[in-house]
Short mmCIF file of C-alpha atoms in Angstrom, two decimals:
data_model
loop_
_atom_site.label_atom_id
_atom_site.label_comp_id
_atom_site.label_asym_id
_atom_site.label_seq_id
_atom_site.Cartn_x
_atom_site.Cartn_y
_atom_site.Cartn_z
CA UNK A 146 -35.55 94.22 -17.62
CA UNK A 147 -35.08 90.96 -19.18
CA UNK A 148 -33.18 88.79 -17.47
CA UNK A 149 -29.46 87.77 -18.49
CA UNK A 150 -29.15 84.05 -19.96
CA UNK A 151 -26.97 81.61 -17.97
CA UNK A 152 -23.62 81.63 -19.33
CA UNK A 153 -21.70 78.36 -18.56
CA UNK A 154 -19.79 79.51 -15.99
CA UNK A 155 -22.32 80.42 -13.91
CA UNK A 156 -23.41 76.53 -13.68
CA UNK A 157 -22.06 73.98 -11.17
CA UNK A 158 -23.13 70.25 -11.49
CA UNK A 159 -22.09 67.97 -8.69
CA UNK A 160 -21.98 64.35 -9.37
CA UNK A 161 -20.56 61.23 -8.25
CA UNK A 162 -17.30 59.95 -9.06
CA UNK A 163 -17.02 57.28 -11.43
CA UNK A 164 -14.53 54.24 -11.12
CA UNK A 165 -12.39 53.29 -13.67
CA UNK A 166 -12.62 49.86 -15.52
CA UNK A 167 -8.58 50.13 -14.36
CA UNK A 168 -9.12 50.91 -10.69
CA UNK A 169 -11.63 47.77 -10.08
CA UNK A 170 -8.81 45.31 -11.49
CA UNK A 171 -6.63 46.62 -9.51
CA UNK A 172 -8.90 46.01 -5.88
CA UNK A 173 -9.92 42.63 -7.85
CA UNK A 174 -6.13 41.95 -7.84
CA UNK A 175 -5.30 43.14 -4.73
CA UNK A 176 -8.08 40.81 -2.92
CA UNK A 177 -6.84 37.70 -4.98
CA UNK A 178 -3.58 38.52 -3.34
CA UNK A 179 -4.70 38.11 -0.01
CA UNK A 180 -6.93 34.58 -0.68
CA UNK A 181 -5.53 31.81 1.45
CA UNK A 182 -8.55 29.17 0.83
CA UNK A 183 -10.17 28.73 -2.07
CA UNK A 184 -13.19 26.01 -3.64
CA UNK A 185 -13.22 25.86 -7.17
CA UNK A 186 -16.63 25.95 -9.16
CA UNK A 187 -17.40 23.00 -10.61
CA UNK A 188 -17.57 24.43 -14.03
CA UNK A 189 -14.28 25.86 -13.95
CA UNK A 190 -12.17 25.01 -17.37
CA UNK A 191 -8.43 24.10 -16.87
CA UNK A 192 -7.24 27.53 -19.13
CA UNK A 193 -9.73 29.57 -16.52
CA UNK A 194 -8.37 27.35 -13.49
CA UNK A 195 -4.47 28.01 -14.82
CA UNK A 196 -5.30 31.50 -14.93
CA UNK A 197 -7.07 32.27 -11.57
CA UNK A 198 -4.17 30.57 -9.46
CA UNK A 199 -1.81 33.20 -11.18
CA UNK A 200 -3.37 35.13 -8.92
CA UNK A 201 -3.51 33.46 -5.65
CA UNK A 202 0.41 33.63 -4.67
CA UNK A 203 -0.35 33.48 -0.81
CA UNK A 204 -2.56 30.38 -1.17
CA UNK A 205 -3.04 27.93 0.88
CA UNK A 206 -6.01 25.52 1.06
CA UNK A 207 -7.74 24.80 -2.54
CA UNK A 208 -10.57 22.43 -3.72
CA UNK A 209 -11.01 21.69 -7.28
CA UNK A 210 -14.24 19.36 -7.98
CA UNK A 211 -14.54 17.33 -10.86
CA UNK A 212 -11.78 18.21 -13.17
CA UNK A 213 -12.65 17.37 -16.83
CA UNK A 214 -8.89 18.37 -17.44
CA UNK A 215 -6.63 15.78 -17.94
CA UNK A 216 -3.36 17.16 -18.84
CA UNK A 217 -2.33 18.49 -15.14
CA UNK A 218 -0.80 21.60 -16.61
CA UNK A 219 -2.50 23.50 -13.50
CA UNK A 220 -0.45 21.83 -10.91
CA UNK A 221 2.79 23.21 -11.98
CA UNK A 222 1.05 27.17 -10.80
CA UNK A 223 -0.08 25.75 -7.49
CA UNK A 224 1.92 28.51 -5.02
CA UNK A 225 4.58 27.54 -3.09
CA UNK A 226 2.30 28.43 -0.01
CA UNK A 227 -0.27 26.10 -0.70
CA UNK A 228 -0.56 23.32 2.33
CA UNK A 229 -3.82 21.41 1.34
CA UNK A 230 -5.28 20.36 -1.76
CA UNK A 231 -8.13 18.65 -2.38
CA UNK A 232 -9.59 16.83 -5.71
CA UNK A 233 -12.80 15.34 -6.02
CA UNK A 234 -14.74 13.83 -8.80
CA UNK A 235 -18.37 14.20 -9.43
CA UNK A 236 -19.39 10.68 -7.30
CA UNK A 237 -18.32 12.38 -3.75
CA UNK A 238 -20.59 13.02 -1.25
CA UNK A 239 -18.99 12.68 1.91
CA UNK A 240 -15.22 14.49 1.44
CA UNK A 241 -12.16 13.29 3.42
CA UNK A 242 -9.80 15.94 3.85
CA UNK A 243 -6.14 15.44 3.96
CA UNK A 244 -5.36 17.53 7.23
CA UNK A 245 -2.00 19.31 7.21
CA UNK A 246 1.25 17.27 7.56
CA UNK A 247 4.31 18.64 7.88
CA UNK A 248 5.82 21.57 6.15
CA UNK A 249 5.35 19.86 2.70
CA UNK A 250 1.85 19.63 0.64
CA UNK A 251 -1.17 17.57 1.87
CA UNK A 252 -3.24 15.79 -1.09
CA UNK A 253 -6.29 14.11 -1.19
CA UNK A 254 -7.96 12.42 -4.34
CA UNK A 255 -11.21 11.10 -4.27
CA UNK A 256 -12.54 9.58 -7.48
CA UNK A 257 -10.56 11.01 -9.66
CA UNK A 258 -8.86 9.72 -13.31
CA UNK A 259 -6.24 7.03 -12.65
CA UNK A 260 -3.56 9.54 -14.35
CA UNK A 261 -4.29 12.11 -11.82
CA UNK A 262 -1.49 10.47 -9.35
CA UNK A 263 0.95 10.36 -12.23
CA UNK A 264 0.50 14.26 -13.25
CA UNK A 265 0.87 14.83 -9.59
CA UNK A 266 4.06 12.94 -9.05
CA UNK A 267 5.23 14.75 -12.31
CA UNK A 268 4.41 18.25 -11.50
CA UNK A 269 4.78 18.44 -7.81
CA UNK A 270 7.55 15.63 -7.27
CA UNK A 271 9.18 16.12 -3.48
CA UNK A 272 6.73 18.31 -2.58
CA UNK A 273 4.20 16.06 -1.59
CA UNK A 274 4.58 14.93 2.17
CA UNK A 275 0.83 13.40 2.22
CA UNK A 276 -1.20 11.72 -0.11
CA UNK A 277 -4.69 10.89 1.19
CA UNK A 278 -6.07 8.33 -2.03
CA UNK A 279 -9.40 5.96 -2.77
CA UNK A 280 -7.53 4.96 -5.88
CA UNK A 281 -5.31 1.48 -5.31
CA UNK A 282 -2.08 2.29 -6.11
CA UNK A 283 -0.36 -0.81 -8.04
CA UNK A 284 3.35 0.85 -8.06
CA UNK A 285 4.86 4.19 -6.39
CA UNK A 286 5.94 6.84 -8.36
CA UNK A 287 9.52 7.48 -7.84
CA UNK A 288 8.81 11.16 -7.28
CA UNK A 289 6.54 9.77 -4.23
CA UNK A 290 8.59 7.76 -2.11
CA UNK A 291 9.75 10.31 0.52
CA UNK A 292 5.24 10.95 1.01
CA UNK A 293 3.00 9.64 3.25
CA UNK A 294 0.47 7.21 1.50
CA UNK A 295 -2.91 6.58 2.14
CA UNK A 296 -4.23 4.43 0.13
CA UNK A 297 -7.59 4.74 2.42
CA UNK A 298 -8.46 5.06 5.72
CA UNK A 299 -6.84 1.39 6.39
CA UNK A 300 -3.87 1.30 4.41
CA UNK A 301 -0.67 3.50 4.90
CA UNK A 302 2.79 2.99 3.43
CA UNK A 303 5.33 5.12 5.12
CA UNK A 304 8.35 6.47 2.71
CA UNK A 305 11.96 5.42 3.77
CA UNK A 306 13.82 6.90 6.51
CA UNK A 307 11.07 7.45 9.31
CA UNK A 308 10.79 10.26 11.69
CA UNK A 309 9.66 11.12 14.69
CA UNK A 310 6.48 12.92 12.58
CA UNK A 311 6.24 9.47 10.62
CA UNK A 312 6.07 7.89 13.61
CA UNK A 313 3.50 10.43 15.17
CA UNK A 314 1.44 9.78 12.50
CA UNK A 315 1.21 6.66 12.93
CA UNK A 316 0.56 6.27 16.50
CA UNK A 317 -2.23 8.87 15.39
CA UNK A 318 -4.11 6.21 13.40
CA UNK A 319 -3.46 3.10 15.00
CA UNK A 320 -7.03 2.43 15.74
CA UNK A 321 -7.71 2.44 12.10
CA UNK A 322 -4.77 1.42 10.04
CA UNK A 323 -4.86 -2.80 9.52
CA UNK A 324 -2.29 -2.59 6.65
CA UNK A 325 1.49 -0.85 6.72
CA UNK A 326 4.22 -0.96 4.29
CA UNK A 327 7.40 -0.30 5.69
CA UNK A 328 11.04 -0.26 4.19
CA UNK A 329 13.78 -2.99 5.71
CA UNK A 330 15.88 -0.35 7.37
CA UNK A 331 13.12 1.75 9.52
CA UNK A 332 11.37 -2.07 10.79
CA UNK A 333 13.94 -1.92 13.74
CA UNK A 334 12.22 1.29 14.73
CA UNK A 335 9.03 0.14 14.85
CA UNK A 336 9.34 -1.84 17.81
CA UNK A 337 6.43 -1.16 20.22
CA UNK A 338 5.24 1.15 17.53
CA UNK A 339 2.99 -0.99 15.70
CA UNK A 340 -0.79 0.07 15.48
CA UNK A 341 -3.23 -1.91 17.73
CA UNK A 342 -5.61 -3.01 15.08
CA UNK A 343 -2.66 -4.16 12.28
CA UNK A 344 -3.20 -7.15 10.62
CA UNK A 345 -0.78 -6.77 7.56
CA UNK A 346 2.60 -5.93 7.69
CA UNK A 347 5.01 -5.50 4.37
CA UNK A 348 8.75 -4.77 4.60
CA UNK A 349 9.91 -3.38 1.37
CA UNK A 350 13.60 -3.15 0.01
CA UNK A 351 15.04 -0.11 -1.58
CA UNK A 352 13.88 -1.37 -5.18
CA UNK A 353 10.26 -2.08 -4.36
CA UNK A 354 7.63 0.36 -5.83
CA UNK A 355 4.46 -2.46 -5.85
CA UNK A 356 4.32 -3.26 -2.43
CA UNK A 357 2.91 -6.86 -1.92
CA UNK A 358 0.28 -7.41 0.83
CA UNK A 359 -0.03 -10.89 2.96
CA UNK A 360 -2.82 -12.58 3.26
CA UNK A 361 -5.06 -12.74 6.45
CA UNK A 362 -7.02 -14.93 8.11
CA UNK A 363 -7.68 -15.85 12.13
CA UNK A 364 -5.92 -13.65 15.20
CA UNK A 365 -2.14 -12.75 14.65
CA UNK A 366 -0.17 -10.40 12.55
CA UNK A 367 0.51 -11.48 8.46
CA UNK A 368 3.77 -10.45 7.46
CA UNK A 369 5.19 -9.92 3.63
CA UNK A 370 9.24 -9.82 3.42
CA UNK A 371 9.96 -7.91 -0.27
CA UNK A 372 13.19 -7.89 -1.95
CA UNK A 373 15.44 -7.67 1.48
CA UNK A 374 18.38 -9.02 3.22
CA UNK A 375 17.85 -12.13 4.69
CA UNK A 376 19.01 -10.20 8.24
CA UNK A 377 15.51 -8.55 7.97
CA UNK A 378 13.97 -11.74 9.46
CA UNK A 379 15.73 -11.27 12.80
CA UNK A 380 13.86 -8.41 13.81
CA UNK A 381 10.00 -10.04 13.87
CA UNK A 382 10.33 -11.72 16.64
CA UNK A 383 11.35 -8.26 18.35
CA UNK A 384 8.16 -6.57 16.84
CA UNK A 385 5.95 -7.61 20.37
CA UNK A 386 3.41 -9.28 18.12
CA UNK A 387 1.69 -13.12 17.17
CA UNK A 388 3.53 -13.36 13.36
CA UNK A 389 0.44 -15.61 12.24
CA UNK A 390 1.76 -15.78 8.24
CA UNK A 391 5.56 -15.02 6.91
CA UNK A 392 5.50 -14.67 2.93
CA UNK A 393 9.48 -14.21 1.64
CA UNK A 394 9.71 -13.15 -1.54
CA UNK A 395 12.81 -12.04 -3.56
CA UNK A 396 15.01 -12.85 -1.43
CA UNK A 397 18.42 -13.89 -2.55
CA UNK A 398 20.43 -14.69 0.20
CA UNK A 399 18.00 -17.07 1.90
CA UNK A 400 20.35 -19.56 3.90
CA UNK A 401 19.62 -22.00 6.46
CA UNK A 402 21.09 -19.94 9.32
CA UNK A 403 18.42 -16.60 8.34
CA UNK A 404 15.29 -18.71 8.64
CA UNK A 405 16.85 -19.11 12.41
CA UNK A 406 15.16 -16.73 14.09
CA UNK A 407 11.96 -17.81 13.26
CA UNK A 408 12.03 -20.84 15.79
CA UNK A 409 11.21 -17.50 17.91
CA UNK A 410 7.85 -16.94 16.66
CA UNK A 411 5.67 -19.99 18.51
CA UNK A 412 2.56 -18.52 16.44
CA UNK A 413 3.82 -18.97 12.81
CA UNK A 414 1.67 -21.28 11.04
CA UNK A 415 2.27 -20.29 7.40
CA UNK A 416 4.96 -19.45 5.40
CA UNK A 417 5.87 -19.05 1.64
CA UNK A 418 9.28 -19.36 0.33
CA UNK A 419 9.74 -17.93 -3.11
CA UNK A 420 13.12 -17.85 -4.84
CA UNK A 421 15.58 -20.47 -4.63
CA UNK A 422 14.87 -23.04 -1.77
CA UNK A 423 18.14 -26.06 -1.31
CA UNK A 424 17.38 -28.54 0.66
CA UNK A 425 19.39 -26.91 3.94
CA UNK A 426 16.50 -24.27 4.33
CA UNK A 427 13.97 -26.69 4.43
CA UNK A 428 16.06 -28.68 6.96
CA UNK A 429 16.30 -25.70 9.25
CA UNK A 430 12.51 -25.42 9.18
CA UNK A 431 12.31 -28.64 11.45
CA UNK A 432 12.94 -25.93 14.25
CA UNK A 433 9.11 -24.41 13.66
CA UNK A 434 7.12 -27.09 15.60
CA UNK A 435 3.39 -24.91 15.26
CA UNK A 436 4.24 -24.67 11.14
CA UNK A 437 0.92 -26.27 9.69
CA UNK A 438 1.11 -24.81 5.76
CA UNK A 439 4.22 -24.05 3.75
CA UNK A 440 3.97 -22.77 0.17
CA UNK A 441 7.43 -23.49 -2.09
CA UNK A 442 6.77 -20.50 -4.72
CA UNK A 443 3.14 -19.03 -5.52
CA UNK A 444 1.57 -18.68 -8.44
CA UNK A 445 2.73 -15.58 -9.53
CA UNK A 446 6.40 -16.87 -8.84
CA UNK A 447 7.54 -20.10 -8.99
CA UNK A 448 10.25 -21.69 -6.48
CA UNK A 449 13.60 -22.44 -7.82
CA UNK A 450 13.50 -26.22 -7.72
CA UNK A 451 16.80 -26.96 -5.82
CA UNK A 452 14.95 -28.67 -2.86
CA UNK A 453 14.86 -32.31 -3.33
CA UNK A 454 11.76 -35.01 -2.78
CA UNK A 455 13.68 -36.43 0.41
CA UNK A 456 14.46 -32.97 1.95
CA UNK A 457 10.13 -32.47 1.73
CA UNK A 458 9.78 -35.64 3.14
CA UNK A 459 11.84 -35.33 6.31
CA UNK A 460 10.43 -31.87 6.84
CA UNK A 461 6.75 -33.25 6.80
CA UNK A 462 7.70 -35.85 9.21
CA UNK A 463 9.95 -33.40 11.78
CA UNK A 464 6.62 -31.11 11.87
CA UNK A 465 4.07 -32.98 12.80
CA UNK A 466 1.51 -30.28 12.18
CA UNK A 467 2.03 -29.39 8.71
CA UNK A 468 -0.94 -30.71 6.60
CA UNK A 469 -1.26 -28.24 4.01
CA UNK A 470 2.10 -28.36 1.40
CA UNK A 471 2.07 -25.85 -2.06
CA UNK A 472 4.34 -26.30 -4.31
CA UNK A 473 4.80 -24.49 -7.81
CA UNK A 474 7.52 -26.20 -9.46
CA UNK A 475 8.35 -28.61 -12.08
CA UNK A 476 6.38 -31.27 -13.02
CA UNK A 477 9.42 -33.55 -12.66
CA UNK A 478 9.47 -32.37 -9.07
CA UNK A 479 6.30 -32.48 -8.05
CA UNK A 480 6.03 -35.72 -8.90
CA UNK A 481 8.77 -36.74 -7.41
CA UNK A 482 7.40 -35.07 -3.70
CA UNK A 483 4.25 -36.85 -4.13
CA UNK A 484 5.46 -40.70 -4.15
CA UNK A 485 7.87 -39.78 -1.37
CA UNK A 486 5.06 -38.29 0.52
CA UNK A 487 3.23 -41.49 -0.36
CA UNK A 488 6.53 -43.60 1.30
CA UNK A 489 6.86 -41.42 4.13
CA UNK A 490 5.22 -42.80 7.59
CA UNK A 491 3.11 -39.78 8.37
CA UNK A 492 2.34 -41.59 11.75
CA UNK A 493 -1.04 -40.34 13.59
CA UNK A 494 -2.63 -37.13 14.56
CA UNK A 495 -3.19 -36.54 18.45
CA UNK A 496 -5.82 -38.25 18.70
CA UNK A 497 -5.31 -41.03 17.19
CA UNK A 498 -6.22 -40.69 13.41
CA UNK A 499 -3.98 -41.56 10.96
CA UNK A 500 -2.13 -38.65 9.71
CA UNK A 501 -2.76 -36.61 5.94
CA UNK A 502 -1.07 -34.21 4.01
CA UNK A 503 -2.58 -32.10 1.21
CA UNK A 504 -0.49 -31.01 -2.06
CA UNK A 505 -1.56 -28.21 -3.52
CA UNK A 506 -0.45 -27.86 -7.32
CA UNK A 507 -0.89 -25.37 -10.00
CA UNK A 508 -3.48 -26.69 -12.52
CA UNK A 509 -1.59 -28.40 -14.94
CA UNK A 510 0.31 -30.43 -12.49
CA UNK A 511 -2.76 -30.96 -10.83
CA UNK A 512 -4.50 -33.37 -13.84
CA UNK A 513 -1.48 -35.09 -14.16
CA UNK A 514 -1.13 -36.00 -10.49
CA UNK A 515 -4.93 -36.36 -9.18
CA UNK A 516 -4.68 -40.11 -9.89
CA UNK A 517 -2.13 -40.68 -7.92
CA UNK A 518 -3.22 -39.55 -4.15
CA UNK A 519 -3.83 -41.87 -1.71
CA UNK A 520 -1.66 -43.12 1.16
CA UNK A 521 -2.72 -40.45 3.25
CA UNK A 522 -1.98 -37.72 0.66
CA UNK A 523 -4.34 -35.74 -0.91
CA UNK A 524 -3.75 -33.85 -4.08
CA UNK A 525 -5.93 -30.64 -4.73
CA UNK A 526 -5.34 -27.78 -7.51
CA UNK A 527 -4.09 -24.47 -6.30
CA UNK A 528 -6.49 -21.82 -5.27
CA UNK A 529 -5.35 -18.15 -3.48
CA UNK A 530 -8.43 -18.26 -1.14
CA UNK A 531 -7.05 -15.99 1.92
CA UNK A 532 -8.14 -12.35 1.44
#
């Protein structure tokens, strides 16, 4: 008998299942939704970058390595769970990570585009409660002030209204901060607070975004007044440390009776008064016996010339240590200081000497008074030679 051909039903073919194109986007998705740390490639585009965090809503760590993208579009889709991000451009080898702080985001930029800070104050504003930076920041973006700022591992300028975190912070990096920016109101707080290693202080009023750093030389603590109350000055002496160098800028109210206080700080031996200076402020000064250099303006911004010759003259004589005297003011003036300087007995130095006095003056003033010292004054041309 010849045998029956197979009709189809009598054949059963077992195979595999095969996925869907639609079933692996939707594990693809799924996993994306569960990401919490994330490293960019280096090659990722800002549209691919914009697109990808989309789908990372429970984010929380990201690095994003040399961004060619400028525009900072990408910031505005960073999750609202994201803690830490970090941005490096293509010269880092050895990355410094942020660390968490706070509730708020963590940044840290690391040779990145000047612009970068600016499209992050834009786009994440408040958000911000750390900013870890290599880039020197010239002026705060408004959007910035209530953050944390690094400017590197030295430099840290604490927002307005310090906390108990703030404060932890700090205490956290005293070793290794030397410079602090601090705002008028919070520098009765810091008593006893100060990091170990500090050698810069600057107190900031409410209106200053370019914080303005002393300058240092020698043991002691350097101290910048911006834009406050006079009252601010009462509370260094209360600080527990050497003030070295007082620079007061901006500071309208400057009377006789604010500059008290300072009689209460044996160490100063510099100071800078910028802003109107009468002749009753530099009387009070008599009071600061270890005072050796006093700078009337700098040469940024000069003193308003309401001090007279005679009020210069009686200070040089009531502190006998001051031998270094700056002065950027009219030419009228500074004429005027140096033949009363001239007529002034300067007396003798401790051991025995006679005694000199060197005026420093910006250098126009300077070639029109250099052939005039003598009389145990010297006259020498401004030059900002602390660091």
């Amino acid at each position: 008998m010849e045998p029956r051909p197979l009709a189809d039903s009598d054949v059963t073919v077992q195979t595999e299942p095969q996925p869907s194109a639609h079933s692996d986007a939707t594990v693809l998705r799924e996993a994306l939704r569960t990401v919490t740390t994330f490293d960019a490639p280096s090659a990722l585009g800002e549209d691919q970058l914009t697109a990808l965090l989309q789908s990372l809503p429970r984010l929380e760590e990201l690095t994003v390595r040399v961004p060619s993208f400028g525009t900072g579009r990408w910031l505005r889709l960073l999750p609202t769970s994201l803690r830490t991000l970090y941005v490096a451009g293509p010269e880092v080898t050895k990355p410094r990570w942020p660390g968490r702080y706070g509730s708020g985001l963590s940044v840290s930029l690391q040779g990145v585009a000047a612009d970068t800070i600016s499209h992050l104050a834009t786009e994440l504003g408040s958000r911000i409660t750390l900013l870890d930076t290599d880039a020197q920041i010239t002026t705060i973006p408004s959007q910035l002030r209530g953050a944390i700022i690094r400017v590197d591992p030295n430099t840290v300028i604490l927002p307005a209204g310090v906390g108990e975190s703030e404060l932890t912070e700090l205490r956290s990096s005293r070793k290794t901060v030397k410079r602090l920016s601090v705002t008028a109101a919070d520098l009765p707080r810091l008593r006893g607070q100060l990091p170990k290693g500090l050698r810069r202080l600057n107190v900031r009023g409410p209106e200053v975004t370019d914080p303005s750093w002393p300058g240092w030389y020698r043991d002691g603590l350097s101290v910048s007044l911006q834009g406050v109350a006079a009252d601010t000055i009462s509370h260094l002496a209360d600080l527990g440390r050497t003030v070295y160098i007082l620079e007061i800028y901006d500071c309208p109210d400057l009377t006789a009776g604010s500059l008290e206080p300072l009689t209460r700080c044996p160490g100063l031996h510099w100071l800078t008064l910028s802003g109107g200076v009468p002749d009753t402020v530099l009387d009070s000064l008599s009071g600061c016996p270890g005072l050796g250099v006093l700078r009337l303006g700098d040469r940024q911004r000069p003193a308003e010339t309401a001090f007279t010759a005679a009020a210069v003259s009686r200070l040089v004589k009531s502190c006998r240590k001051l031998c270094q005297l700056y002065l950027h003011c009219t030419a009228d003036t500074g004429r005027a200081v140096l033949t009363a300087l001239k007529e002034t007995d300067l007396g003798r130095e401790s051991d025995g000497w006679p005694r000199t006095i060197v005026l420093h003056v910006p250098g126009q003033l300077y070639d029109q008074l250099k052939s005039q010292r003598g009389d145990g004054v010297g006259v020498w041309e401004w030059e900002d030679w602390m660091s």
